[in-house]
PDB file of C-alpha atoms in Angstrom:
ATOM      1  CA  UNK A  45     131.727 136.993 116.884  1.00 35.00           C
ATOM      2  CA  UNK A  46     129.333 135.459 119.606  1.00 35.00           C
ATOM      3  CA  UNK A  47     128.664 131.759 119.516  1.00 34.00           C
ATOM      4  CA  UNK A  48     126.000 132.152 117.692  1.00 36.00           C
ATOM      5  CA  UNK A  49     127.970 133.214 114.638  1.00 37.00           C
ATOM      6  CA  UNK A  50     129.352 131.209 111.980  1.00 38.00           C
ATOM      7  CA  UNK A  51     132.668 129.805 110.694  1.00 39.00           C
ATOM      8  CA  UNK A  52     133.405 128.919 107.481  1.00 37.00           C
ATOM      9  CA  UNK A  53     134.928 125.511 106.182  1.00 40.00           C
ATOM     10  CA  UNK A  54     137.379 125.367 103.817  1.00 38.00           C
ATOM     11  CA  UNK A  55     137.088 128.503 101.192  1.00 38.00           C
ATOM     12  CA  UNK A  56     136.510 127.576  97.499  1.00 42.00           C
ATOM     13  CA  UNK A  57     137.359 129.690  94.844  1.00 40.00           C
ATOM     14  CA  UNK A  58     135.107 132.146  94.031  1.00 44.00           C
ATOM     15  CA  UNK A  59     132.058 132.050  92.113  1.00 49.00           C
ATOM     16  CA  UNK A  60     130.999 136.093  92.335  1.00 61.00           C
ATOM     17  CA  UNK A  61     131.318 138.990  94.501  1.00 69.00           C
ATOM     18  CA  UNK A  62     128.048 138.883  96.854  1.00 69.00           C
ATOM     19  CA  UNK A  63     127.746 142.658  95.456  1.00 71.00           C
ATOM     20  CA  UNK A  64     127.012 140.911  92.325  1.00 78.00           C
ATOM     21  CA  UNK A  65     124.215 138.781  93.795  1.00 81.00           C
ATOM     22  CA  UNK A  66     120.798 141.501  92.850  1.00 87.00           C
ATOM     23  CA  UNK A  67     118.115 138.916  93.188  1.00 91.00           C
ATOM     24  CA  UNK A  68     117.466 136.830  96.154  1.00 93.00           C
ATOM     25  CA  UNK A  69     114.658 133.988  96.386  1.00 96.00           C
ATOM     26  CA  UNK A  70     113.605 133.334  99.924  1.00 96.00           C
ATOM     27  CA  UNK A  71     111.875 129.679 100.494  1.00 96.00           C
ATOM     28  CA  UNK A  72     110.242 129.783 103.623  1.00 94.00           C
ATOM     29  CA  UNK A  73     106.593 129.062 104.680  1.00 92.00           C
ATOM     30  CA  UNK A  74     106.260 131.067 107.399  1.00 91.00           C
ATOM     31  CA  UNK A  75     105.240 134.193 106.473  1.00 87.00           C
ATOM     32  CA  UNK A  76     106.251 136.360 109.285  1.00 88.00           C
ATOM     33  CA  UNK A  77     109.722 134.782 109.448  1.00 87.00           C
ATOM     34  CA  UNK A  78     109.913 135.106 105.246  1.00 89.00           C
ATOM     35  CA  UNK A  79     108.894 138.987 105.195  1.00 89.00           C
ATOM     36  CA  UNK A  80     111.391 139.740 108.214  1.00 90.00           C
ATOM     37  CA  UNK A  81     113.967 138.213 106.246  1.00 91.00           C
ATOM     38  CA  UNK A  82     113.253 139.699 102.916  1.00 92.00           C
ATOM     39  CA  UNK A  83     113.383 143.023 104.654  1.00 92.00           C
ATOM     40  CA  UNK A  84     116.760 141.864 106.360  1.00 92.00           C
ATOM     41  CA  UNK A  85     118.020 141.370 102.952  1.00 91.00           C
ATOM     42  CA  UNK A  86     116.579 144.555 101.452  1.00 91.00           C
ATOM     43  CA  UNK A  87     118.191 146.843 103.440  1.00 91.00           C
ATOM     44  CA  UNK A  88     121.706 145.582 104.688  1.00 90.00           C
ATOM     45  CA  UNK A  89     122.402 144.450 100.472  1.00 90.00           C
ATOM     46  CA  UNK A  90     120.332 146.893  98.988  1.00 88.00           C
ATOM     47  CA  UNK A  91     118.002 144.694  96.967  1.00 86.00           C
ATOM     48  CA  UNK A  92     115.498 146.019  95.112  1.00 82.00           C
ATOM     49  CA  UNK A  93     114.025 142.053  94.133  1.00 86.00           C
ATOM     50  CA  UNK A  94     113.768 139.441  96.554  1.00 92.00           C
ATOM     51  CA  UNK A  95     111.185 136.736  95.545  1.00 94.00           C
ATOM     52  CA  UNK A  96     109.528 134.400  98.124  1.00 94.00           C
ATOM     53  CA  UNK A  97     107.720 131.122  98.007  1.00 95.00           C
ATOM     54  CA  UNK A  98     105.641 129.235 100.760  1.00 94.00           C
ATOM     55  CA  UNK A  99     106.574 125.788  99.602  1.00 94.00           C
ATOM     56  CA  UNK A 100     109.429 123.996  96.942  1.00 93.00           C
ATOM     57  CA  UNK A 101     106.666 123.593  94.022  1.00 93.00           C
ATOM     58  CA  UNK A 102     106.034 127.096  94.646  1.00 95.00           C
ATOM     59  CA  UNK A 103     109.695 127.954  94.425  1.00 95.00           C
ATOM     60  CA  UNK A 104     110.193 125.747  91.654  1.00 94.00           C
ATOM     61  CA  UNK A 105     106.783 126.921  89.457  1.00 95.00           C
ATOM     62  CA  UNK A 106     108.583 131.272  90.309  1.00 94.00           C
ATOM     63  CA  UNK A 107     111.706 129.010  88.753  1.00 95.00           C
ATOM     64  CA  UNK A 108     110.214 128.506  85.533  1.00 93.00           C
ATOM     65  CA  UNK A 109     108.562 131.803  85.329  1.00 95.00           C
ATOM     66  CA  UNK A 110     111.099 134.414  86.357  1.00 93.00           C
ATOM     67  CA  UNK A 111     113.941 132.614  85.682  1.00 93.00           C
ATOM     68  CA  UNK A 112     117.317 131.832  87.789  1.00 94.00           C
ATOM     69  CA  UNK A 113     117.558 133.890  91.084  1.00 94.00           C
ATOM     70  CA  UNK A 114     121.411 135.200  92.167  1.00 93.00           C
ATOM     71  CA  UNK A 115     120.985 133.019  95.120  1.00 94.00           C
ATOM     72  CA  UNK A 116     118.667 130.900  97.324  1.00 96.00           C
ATOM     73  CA  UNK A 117     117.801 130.821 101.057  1.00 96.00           C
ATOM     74  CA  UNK A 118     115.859 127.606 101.545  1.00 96.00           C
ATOM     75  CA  UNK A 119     114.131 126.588 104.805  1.00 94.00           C
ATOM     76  CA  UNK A 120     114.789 123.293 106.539  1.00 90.00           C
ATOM     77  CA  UNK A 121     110.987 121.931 106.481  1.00 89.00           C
ATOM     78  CA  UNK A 122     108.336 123.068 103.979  1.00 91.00           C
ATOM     79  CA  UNK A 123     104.670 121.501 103.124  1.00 90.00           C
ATOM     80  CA  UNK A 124     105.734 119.156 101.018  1.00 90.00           C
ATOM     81  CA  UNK A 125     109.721 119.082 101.329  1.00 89.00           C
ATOM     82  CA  UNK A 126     112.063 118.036 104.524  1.00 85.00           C
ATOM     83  CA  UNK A 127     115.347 117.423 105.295  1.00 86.00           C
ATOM     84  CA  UNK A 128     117.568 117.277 102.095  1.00 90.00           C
ATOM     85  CA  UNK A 129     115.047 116.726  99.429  1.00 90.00           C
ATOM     86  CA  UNK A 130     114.757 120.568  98.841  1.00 92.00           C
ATOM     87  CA  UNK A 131     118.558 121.423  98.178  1.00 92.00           C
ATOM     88  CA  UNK A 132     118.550 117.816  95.956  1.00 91.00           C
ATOM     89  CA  UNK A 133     115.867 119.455  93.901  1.00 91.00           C
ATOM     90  CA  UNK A 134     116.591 123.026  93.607  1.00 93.00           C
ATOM     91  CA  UNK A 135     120.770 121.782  92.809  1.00 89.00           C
ATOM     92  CA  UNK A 136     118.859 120.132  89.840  1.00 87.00           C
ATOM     93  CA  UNK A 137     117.509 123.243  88.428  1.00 89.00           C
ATOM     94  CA  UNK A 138     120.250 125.940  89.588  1.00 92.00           C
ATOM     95  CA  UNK A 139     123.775 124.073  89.694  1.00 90.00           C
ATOM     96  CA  UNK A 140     125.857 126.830  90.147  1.00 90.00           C
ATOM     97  CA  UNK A 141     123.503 129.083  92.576  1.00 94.00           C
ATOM     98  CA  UNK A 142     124.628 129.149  96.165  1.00 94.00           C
ATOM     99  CA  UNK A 143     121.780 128.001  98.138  1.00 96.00           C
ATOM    100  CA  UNK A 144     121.670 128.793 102.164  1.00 96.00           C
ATOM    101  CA  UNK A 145     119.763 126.117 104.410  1.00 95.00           C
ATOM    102  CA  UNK A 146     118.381 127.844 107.235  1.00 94.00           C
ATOM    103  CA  UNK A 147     116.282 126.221 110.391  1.00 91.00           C
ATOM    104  CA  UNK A 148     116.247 126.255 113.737  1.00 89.00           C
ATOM    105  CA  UNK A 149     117.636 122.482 113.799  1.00 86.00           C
ATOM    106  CA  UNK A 150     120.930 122.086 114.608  1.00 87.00           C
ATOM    107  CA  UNK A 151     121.855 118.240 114.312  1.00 85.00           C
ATOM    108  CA  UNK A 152     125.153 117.528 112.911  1.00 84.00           C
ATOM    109  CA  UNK A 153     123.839 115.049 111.187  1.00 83.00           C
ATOM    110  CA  UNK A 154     121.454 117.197 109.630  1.00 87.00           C
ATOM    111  CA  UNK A 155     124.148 120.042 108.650  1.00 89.00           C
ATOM    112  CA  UNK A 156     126.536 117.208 107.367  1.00 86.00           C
ATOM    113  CA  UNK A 157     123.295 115.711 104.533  1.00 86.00           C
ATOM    114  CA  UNK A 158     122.897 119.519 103.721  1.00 89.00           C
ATOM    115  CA  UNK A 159     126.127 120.297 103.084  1.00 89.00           C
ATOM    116  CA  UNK A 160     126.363 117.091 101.176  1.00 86.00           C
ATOM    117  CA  UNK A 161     123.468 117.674  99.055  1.00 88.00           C
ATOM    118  CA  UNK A 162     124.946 120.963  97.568  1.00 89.00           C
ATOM    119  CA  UNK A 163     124.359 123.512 100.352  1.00 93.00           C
ATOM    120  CA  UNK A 164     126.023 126.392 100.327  1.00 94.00           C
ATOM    121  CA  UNK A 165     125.761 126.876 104.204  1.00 94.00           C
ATOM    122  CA  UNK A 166     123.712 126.116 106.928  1.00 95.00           C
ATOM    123  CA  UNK A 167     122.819 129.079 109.406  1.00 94.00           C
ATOM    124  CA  UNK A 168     120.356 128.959 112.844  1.00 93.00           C
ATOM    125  CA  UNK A 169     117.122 131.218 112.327  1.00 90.00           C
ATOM    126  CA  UNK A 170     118.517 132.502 115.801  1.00 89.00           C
ATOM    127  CA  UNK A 171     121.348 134.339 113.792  1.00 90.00           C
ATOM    128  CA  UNK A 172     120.974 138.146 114.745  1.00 90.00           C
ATOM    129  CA  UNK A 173     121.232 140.511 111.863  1.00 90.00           C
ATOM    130  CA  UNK A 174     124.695 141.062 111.964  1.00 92.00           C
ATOM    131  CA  UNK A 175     126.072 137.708 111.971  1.00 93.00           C
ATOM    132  CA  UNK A 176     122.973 136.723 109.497  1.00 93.00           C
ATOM    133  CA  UNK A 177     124.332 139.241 107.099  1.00 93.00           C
ATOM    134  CA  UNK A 178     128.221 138.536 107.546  1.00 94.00           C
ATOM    135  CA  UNK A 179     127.161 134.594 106.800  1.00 94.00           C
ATOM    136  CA  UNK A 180     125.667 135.624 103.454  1.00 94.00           C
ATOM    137  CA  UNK A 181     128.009 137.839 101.996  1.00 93.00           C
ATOM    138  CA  UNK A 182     131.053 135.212 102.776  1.00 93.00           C
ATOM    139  CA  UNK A 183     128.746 132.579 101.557  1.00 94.00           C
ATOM    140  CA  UNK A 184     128.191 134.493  97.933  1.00 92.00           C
ATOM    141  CA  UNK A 185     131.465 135.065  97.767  1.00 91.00           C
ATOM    142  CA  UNK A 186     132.047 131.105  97.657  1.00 90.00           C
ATOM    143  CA  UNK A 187     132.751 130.400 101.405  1.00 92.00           C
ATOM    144  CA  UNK A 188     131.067 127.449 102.812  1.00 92.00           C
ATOM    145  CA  UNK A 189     130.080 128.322 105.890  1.00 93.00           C
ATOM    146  CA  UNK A 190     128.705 126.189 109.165  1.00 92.00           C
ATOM    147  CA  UNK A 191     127.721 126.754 112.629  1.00 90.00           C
ATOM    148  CA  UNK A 192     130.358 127.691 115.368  1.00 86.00           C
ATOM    149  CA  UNK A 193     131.048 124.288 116.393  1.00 82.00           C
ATOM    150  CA  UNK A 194     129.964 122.202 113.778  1.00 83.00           C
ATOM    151  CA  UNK A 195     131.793 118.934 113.439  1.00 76.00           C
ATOM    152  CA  UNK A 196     131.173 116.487 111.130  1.00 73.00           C
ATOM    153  CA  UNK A 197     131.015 113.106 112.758  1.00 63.00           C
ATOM    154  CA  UNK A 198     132.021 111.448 109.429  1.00 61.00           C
ATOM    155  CA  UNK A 199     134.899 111.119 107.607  1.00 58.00           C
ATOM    156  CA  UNK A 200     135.851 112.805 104.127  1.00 66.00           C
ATOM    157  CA  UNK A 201     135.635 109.602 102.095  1.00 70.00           C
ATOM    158  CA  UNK A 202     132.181 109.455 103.972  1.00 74.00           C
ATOM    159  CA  UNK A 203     131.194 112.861 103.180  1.00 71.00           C
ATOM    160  CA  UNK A 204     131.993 112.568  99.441  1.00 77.00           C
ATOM    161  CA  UNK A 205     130.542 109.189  99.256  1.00 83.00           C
ATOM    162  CA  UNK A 206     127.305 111.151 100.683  1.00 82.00           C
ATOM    163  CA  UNK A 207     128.111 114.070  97.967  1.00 82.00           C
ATOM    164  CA  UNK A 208     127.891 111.308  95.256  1.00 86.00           C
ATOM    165  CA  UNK A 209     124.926 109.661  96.765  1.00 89.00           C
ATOM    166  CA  UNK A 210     122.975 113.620  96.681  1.00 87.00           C
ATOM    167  CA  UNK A 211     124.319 113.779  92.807  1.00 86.00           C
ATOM    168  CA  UNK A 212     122.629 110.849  91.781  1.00 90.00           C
ATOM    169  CA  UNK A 213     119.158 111.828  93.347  1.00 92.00           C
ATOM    170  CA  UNK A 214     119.693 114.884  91.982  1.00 87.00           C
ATOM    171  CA  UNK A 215     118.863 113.193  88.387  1.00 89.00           C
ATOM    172  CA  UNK A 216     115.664 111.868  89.771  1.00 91.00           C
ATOM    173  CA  UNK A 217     112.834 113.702  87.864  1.00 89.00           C
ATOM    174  CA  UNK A 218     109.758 115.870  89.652  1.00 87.00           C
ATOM    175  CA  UNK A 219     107.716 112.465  89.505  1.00 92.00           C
ATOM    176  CA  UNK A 220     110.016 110.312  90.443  1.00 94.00           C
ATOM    177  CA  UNK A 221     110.660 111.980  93.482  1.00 93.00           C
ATOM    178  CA  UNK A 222     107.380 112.182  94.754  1.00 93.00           C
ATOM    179  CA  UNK A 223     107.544 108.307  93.977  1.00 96.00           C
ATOM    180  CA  UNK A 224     110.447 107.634  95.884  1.00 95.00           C
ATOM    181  CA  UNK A 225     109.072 109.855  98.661  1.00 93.00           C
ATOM    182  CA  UNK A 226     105.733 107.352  98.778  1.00 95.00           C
ATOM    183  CA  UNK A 227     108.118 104.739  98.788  1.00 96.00           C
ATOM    184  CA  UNK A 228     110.061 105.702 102.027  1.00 93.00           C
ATOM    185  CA  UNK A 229     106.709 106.169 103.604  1.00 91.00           C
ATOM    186  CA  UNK A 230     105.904 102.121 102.830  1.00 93.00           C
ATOM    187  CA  UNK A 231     103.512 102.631  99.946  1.00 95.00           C
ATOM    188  CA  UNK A 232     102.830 100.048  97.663  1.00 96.00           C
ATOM    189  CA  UNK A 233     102.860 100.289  93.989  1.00 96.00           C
ATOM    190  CA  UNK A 234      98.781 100.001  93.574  1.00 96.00           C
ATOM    191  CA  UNK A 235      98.728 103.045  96.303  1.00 96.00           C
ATOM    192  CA  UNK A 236     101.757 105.277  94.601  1.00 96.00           C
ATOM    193  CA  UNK A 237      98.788 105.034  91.666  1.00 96.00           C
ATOM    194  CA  UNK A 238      96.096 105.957  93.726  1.00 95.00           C
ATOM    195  CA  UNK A 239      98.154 109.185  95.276  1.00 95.00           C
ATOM    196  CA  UNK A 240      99.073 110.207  91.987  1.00 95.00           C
ATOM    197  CA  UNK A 241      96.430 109.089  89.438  1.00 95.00           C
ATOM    198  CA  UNK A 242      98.592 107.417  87.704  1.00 96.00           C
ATOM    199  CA  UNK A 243      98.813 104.064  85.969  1.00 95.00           C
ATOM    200  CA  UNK A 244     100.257 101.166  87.929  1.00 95.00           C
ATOM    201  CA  UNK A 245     102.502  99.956  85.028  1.00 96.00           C
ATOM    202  CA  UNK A 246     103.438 103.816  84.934  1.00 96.00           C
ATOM    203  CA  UNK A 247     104.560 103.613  88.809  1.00 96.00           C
ATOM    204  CA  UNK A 248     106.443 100.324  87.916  1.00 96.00           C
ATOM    205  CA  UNK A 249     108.094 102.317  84.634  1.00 96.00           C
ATOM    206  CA  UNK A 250     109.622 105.138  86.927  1.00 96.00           C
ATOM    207  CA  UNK A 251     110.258 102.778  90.029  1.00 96.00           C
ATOM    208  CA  UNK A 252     112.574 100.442  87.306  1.00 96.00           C
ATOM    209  CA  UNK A 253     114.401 103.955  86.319  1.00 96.00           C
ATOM    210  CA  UNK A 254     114.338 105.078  90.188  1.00 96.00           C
ATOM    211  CA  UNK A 255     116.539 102.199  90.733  1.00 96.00           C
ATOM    212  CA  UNK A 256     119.015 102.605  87.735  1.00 95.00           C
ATOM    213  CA  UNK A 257     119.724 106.213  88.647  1.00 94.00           C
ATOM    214  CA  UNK A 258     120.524 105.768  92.088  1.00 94.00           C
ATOM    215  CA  UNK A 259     121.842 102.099  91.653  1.00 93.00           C
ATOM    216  CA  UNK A 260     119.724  99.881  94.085  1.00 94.00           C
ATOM    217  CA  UNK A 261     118.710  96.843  93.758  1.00 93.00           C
ATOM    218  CA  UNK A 262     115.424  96.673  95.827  1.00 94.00           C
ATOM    219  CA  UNK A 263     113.139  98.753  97.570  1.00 94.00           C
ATOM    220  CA  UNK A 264     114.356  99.028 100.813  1.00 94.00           C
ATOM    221  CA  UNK A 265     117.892  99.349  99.814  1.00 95.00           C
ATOM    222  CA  UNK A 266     116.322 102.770  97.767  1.00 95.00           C
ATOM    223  CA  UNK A 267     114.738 103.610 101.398  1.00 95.00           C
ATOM    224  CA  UNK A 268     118.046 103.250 103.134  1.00 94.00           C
ATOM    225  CA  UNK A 269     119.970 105.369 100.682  1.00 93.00           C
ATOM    226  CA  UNK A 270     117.340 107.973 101.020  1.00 93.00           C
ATOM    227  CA  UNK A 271     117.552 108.061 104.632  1.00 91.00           C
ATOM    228  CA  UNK A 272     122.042 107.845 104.446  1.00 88.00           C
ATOM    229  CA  UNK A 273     121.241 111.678 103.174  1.00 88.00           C
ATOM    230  CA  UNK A 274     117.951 112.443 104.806  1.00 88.00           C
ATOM    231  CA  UNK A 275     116.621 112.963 101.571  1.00 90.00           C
ATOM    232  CA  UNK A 276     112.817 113.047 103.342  1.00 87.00           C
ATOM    233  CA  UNK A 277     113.530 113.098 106.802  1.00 71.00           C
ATOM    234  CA  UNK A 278     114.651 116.233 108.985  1.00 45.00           C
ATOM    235  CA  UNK A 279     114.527 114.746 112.600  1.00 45.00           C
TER     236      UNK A 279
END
């Protein structure tokens, strides 16, 4: 395999054959880049179904509709998702669907709060077909797979400290993240109201339960466990 391939980390057990996975939802919003890949997918698996979205609340609202996809490929940086937030939130609605992160950022860092958050694997949009399609098939067949030389720069205790961290953000509701997300950005409580039209006592309800679920004491303590996984922030 060239360099641009990808290795795998340490194999789990097996959650399905990939022949098994019939229904793939692509979250991308670049349309060019989303079509190209849905045709990828279409002919090297043989998919008749593959279901795209331009943005998470897109991906989320197909969710509710058409019910649970076989699998996910989720893009880095949408409208109104970066860095983890997007594998946080779809983990939340499909636990045991393997979900692929795929951007053209390449940060270990980056990689590391992906595969925290529930990733399945991380691949480069620079993958050619081949090693795009070898990725996928080893990653539906449970592999967790990573860039040719991808090392984590933290330690295991660290990485499964930033697991748990990912788990508890994953209870966060659809509001509450969008709170939290105002938050990081410095937004007061009157102006989280404003944004959302809601009440200010209503902002101080879900900030209180904010705080419970992902056990912080204050404000910027919640901003600084956001940005441990990256939970907003891709660069």
């Amino acid at each position: 395999m060239t360099a641009a391939a990808m290795q795998a980390r340490s194999p789990q057990t097996p959650r399905q054959s990939a022949d098994q996975v019939r229904e793939i939802l692509i979250v991308d919003d670049h349309p060019l880049m989303c079509d190209a890949l849905a045709l990828t997918l279409k002919i090297s698996f043989g998919l008749k179904n593959v279901r795209t979205a331009r943005s998470l609340g897109a991906a989320l609202d197909g969710i509710k509709a058409q019910g649970a996809p076989d699998a996910v490929i989720l893009d880095l940086n949408l409208p109104d998702a970066r860095g983890a937030e997007g594998i946080v939130t779809l983990r939340r609605q499909l636990p045991d669907v393997p979900i692929t992160m795929i951007s053209a950022d390449m940060d270990s860092a980056m990689i590391s709060a992906a595969m925290a958050a529930g990733a399945q694997g991380y691949i480069s949009k620079s993958l050619g077909r081949e090693a795009l399609v070898d990725s996928l098939r080893r990653m539906w067949e449970g592999e967790h797979v990573t860039p040719e030389g991808y090392a984590p720069d933290q330690t295991c205790a660290e990485d499964e400290a930033k697991a748990e961290l990912a788990r508890r953000f994953a209870t966060l509701t659809p509001q509450q993240m969008k709170i939290l997300r105002l938050i990081c950005q410095g937004k007061a409580n009157k102006e989280i109201s404003y944004d959302l039209s809601i009440a200010e006592a209503t902002v101080k309800t879900h900030i209180t339960a904010i705080m419970s679920k992902i056990n912080a004491r204050r404000r910027t303590q919640a901003v600084l466990l956001a940005n441990t996984v990256r939970l907003f922030e891709a660069g």
